[in-house]
């Protein structure tokens, strides 16, 4: 198959070589998939009789942790050498494909080093000594894990779109993917399955450590807290990126000529686009039992929008302004009515109160928390 790269050069891919992918061996994976799922099944009866049930349970959990790390490293190495190297070899001109498994080399370096520590400890004795120090060292390096998994998870939607685009438009790419998936090391995992496996790895760690924590509470609390902190940070990164993209969509849909009044001056689409203004929250509600509006909570103010003929306009309620500083906002539920709350601006020059009706009563608490949490930071 001849193709033209972005630089105008030709390259030749050989579709027949795709067939070799189904049987391709992956260097470094030979010893990563040969352990029993159950630790006790590999032990002598005399060994088990020396241990109490709690000690056996801990050995099972340590074994499971190391085993899942082996399987995870196997998948990472297979992704790198089957998919990523395959993209470079057979689809050299398609530069977008390089962004599917972003940061895979860093993930492999960090996790294979972690696995080396675990397996070294495991091989030192018949019974695996406490691995808490290894876990503490690994999850204590939280900035690296936050950066790697934050970058990968933020890129996930883009990666899936790239994959689906080529799968639907390039027959050779489809043949390549089908050949890769026949490789026994992938165990029938699709490319989206591989993406999801990496995204969910931190959650898997949390579950494994939680199970260990029930057996050895004193040693693992700090490790468990570190994992929760990493997960929270990664989720925050994902939310911030999604909000940034949503803000771009809103501003793109916002009429250039519409404006409202903020601090005595006109506030327009171009003010809303300012980089320092981050989208915190947005949603629909009925304002003062009249107009259906979209309320947009930015990092320093709240604005009202309404949709007219498929476009957004900045909305000013009758005799009131449609934007006010978040640092002077109070939110209060309406007594006896779960789907209504008040948005109160305590501005000294132009104090206001708005009654908002949301569609679902449970949304009221979400709205109030989003506004209060951020206003406290100002």
mmCIF file of C-alpha atoms in Angstrom:
data_model
loop_
_atom_site.group_PDB
_atom_site.id
_atom_site.type_symbol
_atom_site.label_atom_id
_atom_site.label_comp_id
_atom_site.label_asym_id
_atom_site.label_seq_id
_atom_site.Cartn_x
_atom_site.Cartn_y
_atom_site.Cartn_z
ATOM 1 C CA UNK A 1 0.000 0.000 0.000
ATOM 2 C CA UNK A 2 1.550 3.272 -1.111
ATOM 3 C CA UNK A 3 0.743 6.413 0.845
ATOM 4 C CA UNK A 4 1.880 10.038 0.952
ATOM 5 C CA UNK A 5 3.158 11.505 4.231
ATOM 6 C CA UNK A 6 2.583 15.058 5.379
ATOM 7 C CA UNK A 7 6.050 15.953 4.039
ATOM 8 C CA UNK A 8 5.234 14.572 0.601
ATOM 9 C CA UNK A 9 7.437 11.464 1.024
ATOM 10 C CA UNK A 10 6.249 7.997 0.120
ATOM 11 C CA UNK A 11 6.446 5.003 2.402
ATOM 12 C CA UNK A 12 5.572 1.408 1.848
ATOM 13 C CA UNK A 13 3.619 -0.625 4.397
ATOM 14 C CA UNK A 14 3.315 -4.346 3.894
ATOM 15 C CA UNK A 15 -0.124 -5.567 5.000
ATOM 16 C CA UNK A 16 1.087 -9.192 4.936
ATOM 17 C CA UNK A 17 3.302 -8.360 7.898
ATOM 18 C CA UNK A 18 0.174 -7.683 9.961
ATOM 19 C CA UNK A 19 -0.253 -11.428 10.258
ATOM 20 C CA UNK A 20 2.979 -11.714 12.226
ATOM 21 C CA UNK A 21 1.526 -9.466 14.935
ATOM 22 C CA UNK A 22 -0.843 -12.174 16.133
ATOM 23 C CA UNK A 23 2.128 -14.392 17.091
ATOM 24 C CA UNK A 24 4.634 -11.692 17.978
ATOM 25 C CA UNK A 25 6.525 -12.249 21.218
ATOM 26 C CA UNK A 26 7.122 -9.224 23.423
ATOM 27 C CA UNK A 27 10.595 -8.881 25.006
ATOM 28 C CA UNK A 28 10.409 -8.526 28.772
ATOM 29 C CA UNK A 29 7.060 -10.315 29.183
ATOM 30 C CA UNK A 30 8.240 -13.925 29.354
ATOM 31 C CA UNK A 31 7.913 -14.197 33.139
ATOM 32 C CA UNK A 32 4.932 -11.921 33.645
ATOM 33 C CA UNK A 33 2.076 -14.336 33.054
ATOM 34 C CA UNK A 34 3.000 -17.630 34.665
ATOM 35 C CA UNK A 35 1.822 -17.380 38.280
ATOM 36 C CA UNK A 36 -1.143 -19.038 39.929
ATOM 37 C CA UNK A 37 -3.975 -16.750 40.934
ATOM 38 C CA UNK A 38 -4.008 -18.266 44.416
ATOM 39 C CA UNK A 39 -0.946 -18.174 46.685
ATOM 40 C CA UNK A 40 -2.009 -21.029 48.983
ATOM 41 C CA UNK A 41 -2.398 -23.490 46.082
ATOM 42 C CA UNK A 42 1.363 -23.326 45.517
ATOM 43 C CA UNK A 43 2.304 -23.898 49.164
ATOM 44 C CA UNK A 44 3.146 -27.070 51.051
ATOM 45 C CA UNK A 45 0.623 -28.223 53.622
ATOM 46 C CA UNK A 46 3.249 -27.880 56.379
ATOM 47 C CA UNK A 47 3.794 -24.214 55.484
ATOM 48 C CA UNK A 48 0.093 -23.395 55.684
ATOM 49 C CA UNK A 49 -0.286 -25.183 59.014
ATOM 50 C CA UNK A 50 2.290 -22.828 60.577
ATOM 51 C CA UNK A 51 0.243 -19.745 59.705
ATOM 52 C CA UNK A 52 -2.933 -18.415 61.232
ATOM 53 C CA UNK A 53 -5.839 -17.430 58.904
ATOM 54 C CA UNK A 54 -4.941 -13.742 59.038
ATOM 55 C CA UNK A 55 -1.343 -14.389 57.973
ATOM 56 C CA UNK A 56 -2.539 -16.584 55.095
ATOM 57 C CA UNK A 57 -4.949 -13.855 54.046
ATOM 58 C CA UNK A 58 -2.162 -11.277 53.976
ATOM 59 C CA UNK A 59 0.072 -13.558 51.901
ATOM 60 C CA UNK A 60 -2.814 -14.047 49.449
ATOM 61 C CA UNK A 61 -3.309 -10.287 49.188
ATOM 62 C CA UNK A 62 0.403 -9.579 48.676
ATOM 63 C CA UNK A 63 0.508 -12.299 46.024
ATOM 64 C CA UNK A 64 -2.567 -10.829 44.301
ATOM 65 C CA UNK A 65 -1.060 -7.343 44.362
ATOM 66 C CA UNK A 66 2.205 -8.501 42.765
ATOM 67 C CA UNK A 67 0.356 -10.695 40.273
ATOM 68 C CA UNK A 68 -1.879 -7.844 39.074
ATOM 69 C CA UNK A 69 1.207 -5.620 38.752
ATOM 70 C CA UNK A 70 2.826 -8.290 36.572
ATOM 71 C CA UNK A 71 -0.262 -8.478 34.376
ATOM 72 C CA UNK A 72 -0.395 -4.689 34.173
ATOM 73 C CA UNK A 73 3.259 -4.428 33.111
ATOM 74 C CA UNK A 74 2.636 -7.171 30.538
ATOM 75 C CA UNK A 75 -0.198 -5.134 29.031
ATOM 76 C CA UNK A 76 1.878 -1.925 29.036
ATOM 77 C CA UNK A 77 4.779 -3.614 27.265
ATOM 78 C CA UNK A 78 2.424 -5.271 24.775
ATOM 79 C CA UNK A 79 0.725 -1.930 24.045
ATOM 80 C CA UNK A 80 4.094 -0.272 23.447
ATOM 81 C CA UNK A 81 5.589 -2.915 21.184
ATOM 82 C CA UNK A 82 2.457 -4.114 19.415
ATOM 83 C CA UNK A 83 0.338 -0.978 18.989
ATOM 84 C CA UNK A 84 2.739 1.962 19.343
ATOM 85 C CA UNK A 85 5.640 0.430 17.403
ATOM 86 C CA UNK A 86 3.103 -0.835 14.856
ATOM 87 C CA UNK A 87 1.742 2.663 14.355
ATOM 88 C CA UNK A 88 5.275 3.920 13.627
ATOM 89 C CA UNK A 89 6.107 1.028 11.325
ATOM 90 C CA UNK A 90 2.956 0.723 9.236
ATOM 91 C CA UNK A 91 1.370 4.195 9.493
ATOM 92 C CA UNK A 92 4.393 6.479 9.699
ATOM 93 C CA UNK A 93 2.649 9.451 8.051
ATOM 94 C CA UNK A 94 -0.345 9.352 10.400
ATOM 95 C CA UNK A 95 1.141 11.479 13.174
ATOM 96 C CA UNK A 96 -2.148 11.658 15.063
ATOM 97 C CA UNK A 97 -1.799 7.992 16.001
ATOM 98 C CA UNK A 98 1.214 8.866 18.153
ATOM 99 C CA UNK A 99 -1.173 10.572 20.551
ATOM 100 C CA UNK A 100 -3.293 7.485 21.291
ATOM 101 C CA UNK A 101 -1.127 6.049 24.088
ATOM 102 C CA UNK A 102 0.411 9.258 25.404
ATOM 103 C CA UNK A 103 3.157 8.791 28.012
ATOM 104 C CA UNK A 104 3.329 4.998 27.633
ATOM 105 C CA UNK A 105 7.157 4.982 27.937
ATOM 106 C CA UNK A 106 7.030 6.787 31.296
ATOM 107 C CA UNK A 107 4.339 4.429 32.567
ATOM 108 C CA UNK A 108 6.463 1.409 31.628
ATOM 109 C CA UNK A 109 9.593 2.807 33.269
ATOM 110 C CA UNK A 110 7.812 3.620 36.539
ATOM 111 C CA UNK A 111 5.796 0.408 36.790
ATOM 112 C CA UNK A 112 8.505 -2.051 35.761
ATOM 113 C CA UNK A 113 10.810 -0.500 38.394
ATOM 114 C CA UNK A 114 8.017 -0.862 40.952
ATOM 115 C CA UNK A 115 7.498 -4.489 39.908
ATOM 116 C CA UNK A 116 11.233 -5.218 40.211
ATOM 117 C CA UNK A 117 11.138 -4.085 43.842
ATOM 118 C CA UNK A 118 8.089 -6.206 44.588
ATOM 119 C CA UNK A 119 9.375 -9.388 42.947
ATOM 120 C CA UNK A 120 12.805 -9.010 44.574
ATOM 121 C CA UNK A 121 11.112 -8.873 47.982
ATOM 122 C CA UNK A 122 8.898 -11.829 47.045
ATOM 123 C CA UNK A 123 11.878 -13.981 46.058
ATOM 124 C CA UNK A 124 13.845 -13.336 49.252
ATOM 125 C CA UNK A 125 11.916 -15.880 51.313
ATOM 126 C CA UNK A 126 9.176 -18.477 51.172
ATOM 127 C CA UNK A 127 6.855 -16.018 52.879
ATOM 128 C CA UNK A 128 6.807 -12.496 51.471
ATOM 129 C CA UNK A 129 7.780 -9.992 54.116
ATOM 130 C CA UNK A 130 5.766 -6.832 54.608
ATOM 131 C CA UNK A 131 5.747 -4.719 51.429
ATOM 132 C CA UNK A 132 4.421 -1.558 53.080
ATOM 133 C CA UNK A 133 7.754 0.260 52.699
ATOM 134 C CA UNK A 134 7.773 -0.440 48.940
ATOM 135 C CA UNK A 135 4.163 0.715 48.606
ATOM 136 C CA UNK A 136 4.887 3.855 50.641
ATOM 137 C CA UNK A 137 7.871 4.683 48.435
ATOM 138 C CA UNK A 138 5.910 4.174 45.224
ATOM 139 C CA UNK A 139 2.727 6.055 46.132
ATOM 140 C CA UNK A 140 4.722 8.634 48.081
ATOM 141 C CA UNK A 141 6.066 9.781 44.689
ATOM 142 C CA UNK A 142 2.639 11.274 44.118
ATOM 143 C CA UNK A 143 3.643 14.162 41.861
ATOM 144 C CA UNK A 144 4.975 11.780 39.187
ATOM 145 C CA UNK A 145 1.897 9.527 39.361
ATOM 146 C CA UNK A 146 -0.455 12.528 39.272
ATOM 147 C CA UNK A 147 1.298 13.908 36.208
ATOM 148 C CA UNK A 148 1.441 10.594 34.293
ATOM 149 C CA UNK A 149 -2.103 9.455 34.978
ATOM 150 C CA UNK A 150 -3.500 12.971 34.714
ATOM 151 C CA UNK A 151 -2.000 13.396 31.245
ATOM 152 C CA UNK A 152 -3.123 9.953 30.110
ATOM 153 C CA UNK A 153 -6.698 10.233 31.403
ATOM 154 C CA UNK A 154 -7.146 13.764 30.036
ATOM 155 C CA UNK A 155 -6.123 12.449 26.630
ATOM 156 C CA UNK A 156 -8.492 9.455 26.708
ATOM 157 C CA UNK A 157 -11.442 10.977 24.830
ATOM 158 C CA UNK A 158 -9.134 12.329 22.127
ATOM 159 C CA UNK A 159 -7.413 8.951 21.829
ATOM 160 C CA UNK A 160 -10.721 7.141 21.338
ATOM 161 C CA UNK A 161 -11.788 9.612 18.657
ATOM 162 C CA UNK A 162 -8.518 9.091 16.778
ATOM 163 C CA UNK A 163 -8.877 5.312 17.022
ATOM 164 C CA UNK A 164 -12.502 5.311 15.831
ATOM 165 C CA UNK A 165 -11.712 7.693 12.966
ATOM 166 C CA UNK A 166 -8.993 5.439 11.527
ATOM 167 C CA UNK A 167 -10.990 2.284 12.204
ATOM 168 C CA UNK A 168 -13.916 3.658 10.187
ATOM 169 C CA UNK A 169 -11.919 5.256 7.350
ATOM 170 C CA UNK A 170 -8.790 3.129 6.846
ATOM 171 C CA UNK A 171 -9.189 -0.531 5.878
ATOM 172 C CA UNK A 172 -5.482 -1.272 6.441
ATOM 173 C CA UNK A 173 -5.726 0.127 9.965
ATOM 174 C CA UNK A 174 -8.692 -2.154 10.641
ATOM 175 C CA UNK A 175 -6.653 -5.161 9.447
ATOM 176 C CA UNK A 176 -3.744 -4.067 11.653
ATOM 177 C CA UNK A 177 -5.976 -3.796 14.747
ATOM 178 C CA UNK A 178 -7.601 -7.175 14.084
ATOM 179 C CA UNK A 179 -4.184 -8.840 13.803
ATOM 180 C CA UNK A 180 -2.979 -7.206 17.030
ATOM 181 C CA UNK A 181 -6.026 -8.393 18.936
ATOM 182 C CA UNK A 182 -5.305 -12.002 17.986
ATOM 183 C CA UNK A 183 -2.046 -11.886 19.931
ATOM 184 C CA UNK A 184 -2.555 -14.116 23.006
ATOM 185 C CA UNK A 185 -0.727 -11.647 25.262
ATOM 186 C CA UNK A 186 -3.634 -9.206 24.879
ATOM 187 C CA UNK A 187 -6.143 -11.889 25.939
ATOM 188 C CA UNK A 188 -8.733 -10.538 23.481
ATOM 189 C CA UNK A 189 -8.454 -6.980 24.794
ATOM 190 C CA UNK A 190 -9.340 -4.318 22.232
ATOM 191 C CA UNK A 191 -7.461 -1.032 21.986
ATOM 192 C CA UNK A 192 -10.252 0.796 23.903
ATOM 193 C CA UNK A 193 -10.028 -1.953 26.556
ATOM 194 C CA UNK A 194 -6.315 -1.201 26.922
ATOM 195 C CA UNK A 195 -7.016 2.514 27.328
ATOM 196 C CA UNK A 196 -9.611 1.758 29.992
ATOM 197 C CA UNK A 197 -7.288 -0.637 31.838
ATOM 198 C CA UNK A 198 -4.697 2.128 32.258
ATOM 199 C CA UNK A 199 -7.320 4.697 33.271
ATOM 200 C CA UNK A 200 -8.679 2.377 35.975
ATOM 201 C CA UNK A 201 -5.332 1.240 37.388
ATOM 202 C CA UNK A 202 -5.340 3.735 40.261
ATOM 203 C CA UNK A 203 -8.819 2.561 41.286
ATOM 204 C CA UNK A 204 -7.562 -1.034 41.248
ATOM 205 C CA UNK A 205 -4.733 -0.024 43.593
ATOM 206 C CA UNK A 206 -7.232 1.554 45.959
ATOM 207 C CA UNK A 207 -9.293 -1.647 46.075
ATOM 208 C CA UNK A 208 -6.233 -3.839 46.674
ATOM 209 C CA UNK A 209 -4.882 -1.601 49.439
ATOM 210 C CA UNK A 210 -8.331 -1.376 51.055
ATOM 211 C CA UNK A 211 -8.407 -5.175 51.277
ATOM 212 C CA UNK A 212 -4.920 -5.200 52.828
ATOM 213 C CA UNK A 213 -5.920 -2.460 55.225
ATOM 214 C CA UNK A 214 -8.534 -4.722 56.798
ATOM 215 C CA UNK A 215 -5.765 -7.180 57.683
ATOM 216 C CA UNK A 216 -2.993 -4.754 58.626
ATOM 217 C CA UNK A 217 -4.562 -1.451 59.626
ATOM 218 C CA UNK A 218 -1.632 0.235 61.348
ATOM 219 C CA UNK A 219 0.865 0.111 58.479
ATOM 220 C CA UNK A 220 -1.194 0.994 55.425
ATOM 221 C CA UNK A 221 -3.263 4.041 56.381
ATOM 222 C CA UNK A 222 -0.775 6.516 54.932
ATOM 223 C CA UNK A 223 -0.490 4.482 51.708
ATOM 224 C CA UNK A 224 -4.270 4.397 51.373
ATOM 225 C CA UNK A 225 -4.451 8.159 51.955
ATOM 226 C CA UNK A 226 -1.776 8.754 49.293
ATOM 227 C CA UNK A 227 -3.756 6.776 46.715
ATOM 228 C CA UNK A 228 -6.938 8.714 47.513
ATOM 229 C CA UNK A 229 -5.017 11.979 47.128
ATOM 230 C CA UNK A 230 -3.625 10.885 43.744
ATOM 231 C CA UNK A 231 -7.079 9.806 42.531
ATOM 232 C CA UNK A 232 -8.631 13.091 43.662
ATOM 233 C CA UNK A 233 -5.947 15.109 41.870
ATOM 234 C CA UNK A 234 -6.304 13.142 38.615
ATOM 235 C CA UNK A 235 -10.091 13.550 38.717
ATOM 236 C CA UNK A 236 -9.618 17.286 39.276
ATOM 237 C CA UNK A 237 -7.334 17.498 36.242
ATOM 238 C CA UNK A 238 -9.925 15.720 34.108
ATOM 239 C CA UNK A 239 -12.742 17.963 35.356
ATOM 240 C CA UNK A 240 -10.711 21.128 34.746
ATOM 241 C CA UNK A 241 -9.935 20.066 31.184
ATOM 242 C CA UNK A 242 -13.565 19.170 30.482
ATOM 243 C CA UNK A 243 -14.666 22.537 31.875
ATOM 244 C CA UNK A 244 -12.075 24.349 29.747
ATOM 245 C CA UNK A 245 -13.386 22.641 26.617
ATOM 246 C CA UNK A 246 -16.970 23.385 27.618
ATOM 247 C CA UNK A 247 -16.132 27.058 28.161
ATOM 248 C CA UNK A 248 -14.758 27.222 24.612
ATOM 249 C CA UNK A 249 -18.018 25.699 23.322
ATOM 250 C CA UNK A 250 -20.133 28.208 25.267
ATOM 251 C CA UNK A 251 -18.096 31.196 24.100
ATOM 252 C CA UNK A 252 -18.195 29.961 20.498
ATOM 253 C CA UNK A 253 -21.987 29.822 20.731
ATOM 254 C CA UNK A 254 -22.266 33.222 22.452
ATOM 255 C CA UNK A 255 -23.438 36.153 20.321
ATOM 256 C CA UNK A 256 -20.672 38.722 19.768
ATOM 257 C CA UNK A 257 -23.034 41.669 20.247
ATOM 258 C CA UNK A 258 -24.774 40.623 23.451
ATOM 259 C CA UNK A 259 -23.647 42.052 26.773
ATOM 260 C CA UNK A 260 -24.629 42.451 30.393
ATOM 261 C CA UNK A 261 -23.462 44.796 33.151
ATOM 262 C CA UNK A 262 -20.747 43.784 35.620
ATOM 263 C CA UNK A 263 -19.365 46.238 38.190
ATOM 264 C CA UNK A 264 -20.899 49.153 36.289
ATOM 265 C CA UNK A 265 -19.353 48.253 32.924
ATOM 266 C CA UNK A 266 -20.415 46.296 29.875
ATOM 267 C CA UNK A 267 -19.449 42.629 30.049
ATOM 268 C CA UNK A 268 -19.314 40.783 26.712
ATOM 269 C CA UNK A 269 -18.230 37.541 25.127
ATOM 270 C CA UNK A 270 -14.656 38.830 24.924
ATOM 271 C CA UNK A 271 -14.549 39.435 28.696
ATOM 272 C CA UNK A 272 -15.878 35.943 29.273
ATOM 273 C CA UNK A 273 -13.121 34.460 27.081
ATOM 274 C CA UNK A 274 -10.359 35.857 29.333
ATOM 275 C CA UNK A 275 -7.868 33.085 30.183
ATOM 276 C CA UNK A 276 -7.951 33.768 33.919
ATOM 277 C CA UNK A 277 -11.688 32.999 33.994
ATOM 278 C CA UNK A 278 -12.174 29.255 34.452
ATOM 279 C CA UNK A 279 -15.508 27.483 34.108
ATOM 280 C CA UNK A 280 -16.485 25.983 37.467
ATOM 281 C CA UNK A 281 -20.069 24.893 36.876
ATOM 282 C CA UNK A 282 -23.029 25.442 34.550
ATOM 283 C CA UNK A 283 -26.617 24.319 34.311
ATOM 284 C CA UNK A 284 -30.193 25.242 33.396
ATOM 285 C CA UNK A 285 -32.821 26.686 35.707
ATOM 286 C CA UNK A 286 -35.974 28.804 35.592
ATOM 287 C CA UNK A 287 -35.289 32.303 36.867
ATOM 288 C CA UNK A 288 -37.918 33.957 39.068
ATOM 289 C CA UNK A 289 -40.514 31.519 37.701
ATOM 290 C CA UNK A 290 -40.301 33.130 34.234
ATOM 291 C CA UNK A 291 -37.339 32.599 31.925
ATOM 292 C CA UNK A 292 -35.404 29.378 31.327
ATOM 293 C CA UNK A 293 -31.758 30.387 31.516
ATOM 294 C CA UNK A 294 -28.305 28.866 31.680
ATOM 295 C CA UNK A 295 -26.312 29.871 34.738
ATOM 296 C CA UNK A 296 -22.560 29.873 34.222
ATOM 297 C CA UNK A 297 -20.331 29.933 37.299
ATOM 298 C CA UNK A 298 -16.852 31.201 36.420
ATOM 299 C CA UNK A 299 -13.887 31.485 38.754
ATOM 300 C CA UNK A 300 -14.712 35.072 39.733
ATOM 301 C CA UNK A 301 -18.348 35.728 38.761
ATOM 302 C CA UNK A 302 -21.714 34.274 37.800
ATOM 303 C CA UNK A 303 -23.429 35.148 34.518
ATOM 304 C CA UNK A 304 -26.880 34.405 33.099
ATOM 305 C CA UNK A 305 -27.293 33.198 29.513
ATOM 306 C CA UNK A 306 -30.354 32.397 27.455
ATOM 307 C CA UNK A 307 -30.606 30.519 24.183
ATOM 308 C CA UNK A 308 -32.157 32.291 21.205
ATOM 309 C CA UNK A 309 -32.294 30.637 17.769
ATOM 310 C CA UNK A 310 -29.482 28.252 18.602
ATOM 311 C CA UNK A 311 -27.186 30.950 19.984
ATOM 312 C CA UNK A 312 -26.461 32.126 23.529
ATOM 313 C CA UNK A 313 -27.023 35.691 24.672
ATOM 314 C CA UNK A 314 -25.933 37.305 27.919
ATOM 315 C CA UNK A 315 -29.192 37.807 29.787
ATOM 316 C CA UNK A 316 -30.241 40.667 32.074
ATOM 317 C CA UNK A 317 -33.449 40.080 34.070
ATOM 318 C CA UNK A 318 -35.870 42.986 34.140
ATOM 319 C CA UNK A 319 -34.522 45.857 36.285
ATOM 320 C CA UNK A 320 -31.582 43.695 37.376
ATOM 321 C CA UNK A 321 -28.070 42.909 36.214
ATOM 322 C CA UNK A 322 -27.083 39.532 34.806
ATOM 323 C CA UNK A 323 -23.593 39.142 36.267
ATOM 324 C CA UNK A 324 -22.217 39.493 39.789
ATOM 325 C CA UNK A 325 -19.025 38.697 41.661
ATOM 326 C CA UNK A 326 -18.726 35.249 43.172
ATOM 327 C CA UNK A 327 -17.096 36.683 46.292
ATOM 328 C CA UNK A 328 -20.374 38.432 47.199
ATOM 329 C CA UNK A 329 -22.811 35.584 46.547
ATOM 330 C CA UNK A 330 -24.891 33.654 49.050
ATOM 331 C CA UNK A 331 -27.039 30.597 48.261
ATOM 332 C CA UNK A 332 -29.993 29.491 50.358
ATOM 333 C CA UNK A 333 -32.587 26.751 49.958
ATOM 334 C CA UNK A 334 -36.244 27.730 49.941
ATOM 335 C CA UNK A 335 -37.987 26.225 52.941
ATOM 336 C CA UNK A 336 -40.299 23.367 52.073
ATOM 337 C CA UNK A 337 -39.423 23.294 48.362
ATOM 338 C CA UNK A 338 -36.548 21.004 47.429
ATOM 339 C CA UNK A 339 -36.170 22.161 43.826
ATOM 340 C CA UNK A 340 -35.877 25.909 44.572
ATOM 341 C CA UNK A 341 -33.033 27.958 45.984
ATOM 342 C CA UNK A 342 -32.136 31.635 46.228
ATOM 343 C CA UNK A 343 -29.076 33.231 44.668
ATOM 344 C CA UNK A 344 -28.298 36.360 46.678
ATOM 345 C CA UNK A 345 -25.809 39.055 45.691
ATOM 346 C CA UNK A 346 -24.678 41.123 48.672
ATOM 347 C CA UNK A 347 -23.084 43.809 46.494
ATOM 348 C CA UNK A 348 -23.240 47.155 48.355
ATOM 349 C CA UNK A 349 -24.134 49.141 45.237
ATOM 350 C CA UNK A 350 -26.612 46.758 43.625
ATOM 351 C CA UNK A 351 -27.778 43.970 45.961
ATOM 352 C CA UNK A 352 -30.059 41.389 44.323
ATOM 353 C CA UNK A 353 -31.957 38.201 44.992
ATOM 354 C CA UNK A 354 -32.963 35.629 42.388
ATOM 355 C CA UNK A 355 -35.214 32.624 42.839
ATOM 356 C CA UNK A 356 -34.056 29.635 40.811
ATOM 357 C CA UNK A 357 -36.097 26.519 39.989
ATOM 358 C CA UNK A 358 -34.059 23.478 38.924
ATOM 359 C CA UNK A 359 -35.503 20.461 37.134
ATOM 360 C CA UNK A 360 -34.333 17.835 39.635
ATOM 361 C CA UNK A 361 -34.448 18.425 43.424
ATOM 362 C CA UNK A 362 -31.136 16.564 43.865
ATOM 363 C CA UNK A 363 -29.483 19.179 41.616
ATOM 364 C CA UNK A 364 -30.046 21.897 44.221
ATOM 365 C CA UNK A 365 -27.367 20.483 46.529
ATOM 366 C CA UNK A 366 -24.958 20.117 43.592
ATOM 367 C CA UNK A 367 -25.477 23.761 42.595
ATOM 368 C CA UNK A 368 -25.144 25.071 46.131
ATOM 369 C CA UNK A 369 -21.977 23.087 46.812
ATOM 370 C CA UNK A 370 -20.345 24.163 43.529
ATOM 371 C CA UNK A 371 -20.995 27.849 44.248
ATOM 372 C CA UNK A 372 -20.157 27.779 47.949
ATOM 373 C CA UNK A 373 -16.978 25.736 47.595
ATOM 374 C CA UNK A 374 -15.483 28.121 45.095
ATOM 375 C CA UNK A 375 -16.688 31.356 46.685
ATOM 376 C CA UNK A 376 -14.855 30.331 49.866
ATOM 377 C CA UNK A 377 -11.582 30.259 47.898
ATOM 378 C CA UNK A 378 -11.855 33.913 46.826
#
